[in-house]
Amino acid sequence: MYRIYTLCFIMTVLLLNSCVSRKKLTYLKTNNKIERLVRDMEDDKYVNSNFAYKIKPYDILFVRVVTPDPQWSEMFNSASEDSHMTGESAALMGYPVNNEGYIEIPFVGDVKVVEMTLKDLKNKLESIFSSYVTDASIMVRLVNNYVSVLGEVGAPGRYSITKDRVNILEAIAMAGDLSEYGDRKKVQLIRPTSVRPVVIELSLSDRRILDSDYYFIEPNDIIYVPPLKGRTFQMNAFIYSMTLSVLNTGLVVYALFRNN
């Protein structure tokens, strides 16, 4: 009987350890030890209010010049307007930014674009093309506008960003949210730079992430969600508990027959 009680105790401990606590599954918790910051959302000092992506080397830009005269449009564009353009075709017709930060536009030459926002580049190109043709309208888009989400999420993969600003929570939502085994306190954001990628560790459980410079993601960011410690044990806890349950039942039956 002592063995039976011991096995029952072990099985109970295993079942308790196999459960993921609600605390580990909660997003944006308030830390009572830290005074919550109250800010005016219209304050110019708000860290996330002026976010705008700046063009980097090896980006691919899609530039479309639209003029009243189709001949001028065909001259400056790499292909005629295609209403069924895909991301792949836009990449083929796009302008790659070289390692020195320039793109090469036909009949115009090299244009420095690195560290410029898309809006700044649009204004710059409109000024350049005004020397060639009047009433030209310039459209600038970033072709490589993707984020990759890996690890303990519902649907890992690469996702297209269609908005100017997407935060890390929205990116994870596109990947089907974190699984119950995802470590919300150690989410890694891998961001490419001109020198080397940098890795930033973020806690989705802490509400202060809303104030972080890395709350909004950038094109080509990689989000990795590591598993919780003991994930393998938790995944196999059901098998362990079933095995112990069978052994427990067998010992009970054996004890009954032995006493009789």
Coordinates of N, CA, C and O in Angstrom, one line a residue, residues 55-64 93-106 108-114 116 118 121-122 124-125 128-129 138-142:
I55 N 14.9 53.6 -45.5 CA 15.4 52.6 -46.5 C 16.8 52.2 -46.2 O 17.7 53.0 -45.8
K56 N 17.1 50.9 -46.4 CA 18.4 50.3 -46.0 C 19.0 49.7 -47.3 O 18.3 49.4 -48.3
P57 N 20.3 49.5 -47.3 CA 20.9 48.8 -48.4 C 20.3 47.4 -48.6 O 19.9 46.8 -47.6
Y58 N 20.2 47.0 -49.8 CA 19.6 45.7 -50.2 C 18.1 45.6 -50.2 O 17.5 44.6 -50.4
D59 N 17.4 46.7 -49.8 CA 16.0 46.8 -50.0 C 15.7 46.8 -51.5 O 16.5 47.1 -52.3
I60 N 14.4 46.5 -51.8 CA 14.0 46.6 -53.2 C 12.8 47.6 -53.3 O 11.8 47.4 -52.5
L61 N 12.9 48.6 -54.1 CA 11.9 49.6 -54.2 C 11.2 49.5 -55.5 O 11.8 49.3 -56.6
F62 N 9.9 49.6 -55.5 CA 9.1 49.7 -56.7 C 8.7 51.1 -56.9 O 8.1 51.8 -56.1
V63 N 9.1 51.7 -58.1 CA 8.9 53.1 -58.4 C 8.1 53.1 -59.7 O 8.4 52.5 -60.7
R64 N 6.9 53.8 -59.6 CA 6.1 53.9 -60.8 C 5.9 55.4 -61.1 O 5.6 56.2 -60.2
M93 N 10.6 44.0 -61.3 CA 10.6 45.3 -61.9 C 11.1 46.4 -60.9 O 11.1 47.6 -61.2
G94 N 11.4 46.0 -59.7 CA 11.9 46.9 -58.7 C 13.3 47.4 -58.9 O 14.1 46.8 -59.7
Y95 N 13.7 48.3 -58.0 CA 15.0 48.9 -58.1 C 15.8 48.4 -56.8 O 15.4 48.9 -55.7
P96 N 16.8 47.6 -56.9 CA 17.5 47.2 -55.7 C 18.4 48.3 -55.2 O 19.0 49.0 -56.0
V97 N 18.4 48.4 -53.9 CA 19.3 49.4 -53.3 C 20.7 48.7 -53.1 O 20.8 47.7 -52.4
N98 N 21.7 49.3 -53.7 CA 23.0 48.7 -53.6 C 23.7 49.0 -52.2 O 23.1 49.7 -51.4
N99 N 24.8 48.4 -52.0 CA 25.4 48.5 -50.6 C 25.9 49.9 -50.3 O 26.2 50.2 -49.1
E100 N 25.9 50.8 -51.3 CA 26.3 52.2 -51.0 C 25.0 53.0 -50.9 O 25.1 54.2 -50.6
G101 N 23.8 52.4 -51.0 CA 22.6 53.2 -50.8 C 22.0 53.9 -52.0 O 21.2 54.8 -51.8
Y102 N 22.3 53.4 -53.2 CA 21.8 54.1 -54.4 C 20.9 53.1 -55.2 O 21.1 51.9 -55.1
I103 N 20.0 53.7 -55.9 CA 19.3 52.9 -57.0 C 19.6 53.6 -58.3 O 19.9 54.8 -58.4
E104 N 19.5 52.8 -59.4 CA 19.8 53.3 -60.7 C 18.5 53.3 -61.5 O 17.8 52.3 -61.8
I105 N 18.0 54.5 -61.9 CA 16.8 54.7 -62.6 C 17.2 55.0 -64.1 O 18.0 55.9 -64.3
P106 N 16.5 54.4 -65.1 CA 16.8 54.7 -66.5 C 16.6 56.1 -66.8 O 15.7 56.8 -66.3
V108 N 17.9 58.6 -65.7 CA 18.1 59.5 -64.6 C 19.5 59.3 -64.0 O 20.2 60.3 -63.7
G109 N 19.8 58.0 -63.8 CA 21.1 57.7 -63.2 C 20.9 57.3 -61.8 O 19.9 56.8 -61.3
D110 N 22.0 57.4 -61.0 CA 22.0 56.9 -59.6 C 21.4 57.9 -58.7 O 21.6 59.1 -58.8
V111 N 20.5 57.4 -57.9 CA 19.8 58.3 -56.9 C 20.0 57.7 -55.5 O 19.8 56.5 -55.3
K112 N 20.6 58.5 -54.6 CA 20.8 58.0 -53.2 C 19.5 58.0 -52.5 O 18.8 59.0 -52.4
V113 N 19.2 56.9 -51.9 CA 18.0 56.7 -51.2 C 18.1 56.2 -49.8 O 17.2 56.2 -49.0
V114 N 19.3 55.7 -49.4 CA 19.5 55.1 -48.1 C 19.2 56.1 -47.0 O 19.4 57.3 -47.1
M116 N 16.4 57.3 -46.1 CA 15.3 58.2 -46.4 C 14.0 57.4 -46.2 O 13.9 56.2 -46.4
L118 N 10.0 56.6 -47.3 CA 9.4 56.5 -48.6 C 8.8 57.8 -49.0 O 8.8 58.2 -50.2
L121 N 11.6 60.1 -50.2 CA 12.0 59.6 -51.6 C 11.0 60.0 -52.6 O 11.4 60.5 -53.7
K122 N 9.7 59.9 -52.3 CA 8.7 60.3 -53.3 C 8.9 61.8 -53.6 O 8.8 62.2 -54.8
K124 N 11.6 63.6 -53.4 CA 12.8 63.8 -54.1 C 12.7 63.4 -55.6 O 13.2 64.1 -56.5
L125 N 12.0 62.3 -55.8 CA 11.8 61.8 -57.2 C 10.9 62.8 -58.0 O 11.1 63.0 -59.2
I128 N 13.1 65.5 -59.1 CA 14.0 65.1 -60.2 C 13.2 65.0 -61.5 O 13.7 65.5 -62.6
F129 N 12.1 64.3 -61.5 CA 11.3 64.1 -62.7 C 10.7 65.4 -63.3 O 10.3 65.4 -64.4
I138 N 4.5 60.3 -58.8 CA 5.4 59.2 -58.4 C 4.8 58.4 -57.4 O 4.2 58.8 -56.4
M139 N 4.9 57.0 -57.5 CA 4.4 56.1 -56.5 C 5.6 55.3 -56.1 O 6.4 54.7 -57.0
V140 N 5.9 55.2 -54.8 CA 7.0 54.5 -54.3 C 6.5 53.5 -53.3 O 5.8 53.8 -52.4
R141 N 7.0 52.2 -53.4 CA 6.6 51.2 -52.5 C 7.8 50.3 -52.1 O 8.7 50.2 -53.0
L142 N 7.8 49.8 -51.0 CA 8.8 48.8 -50.5 C 8.4 47.4 -50.9 O 7.3 47.0 -50.4

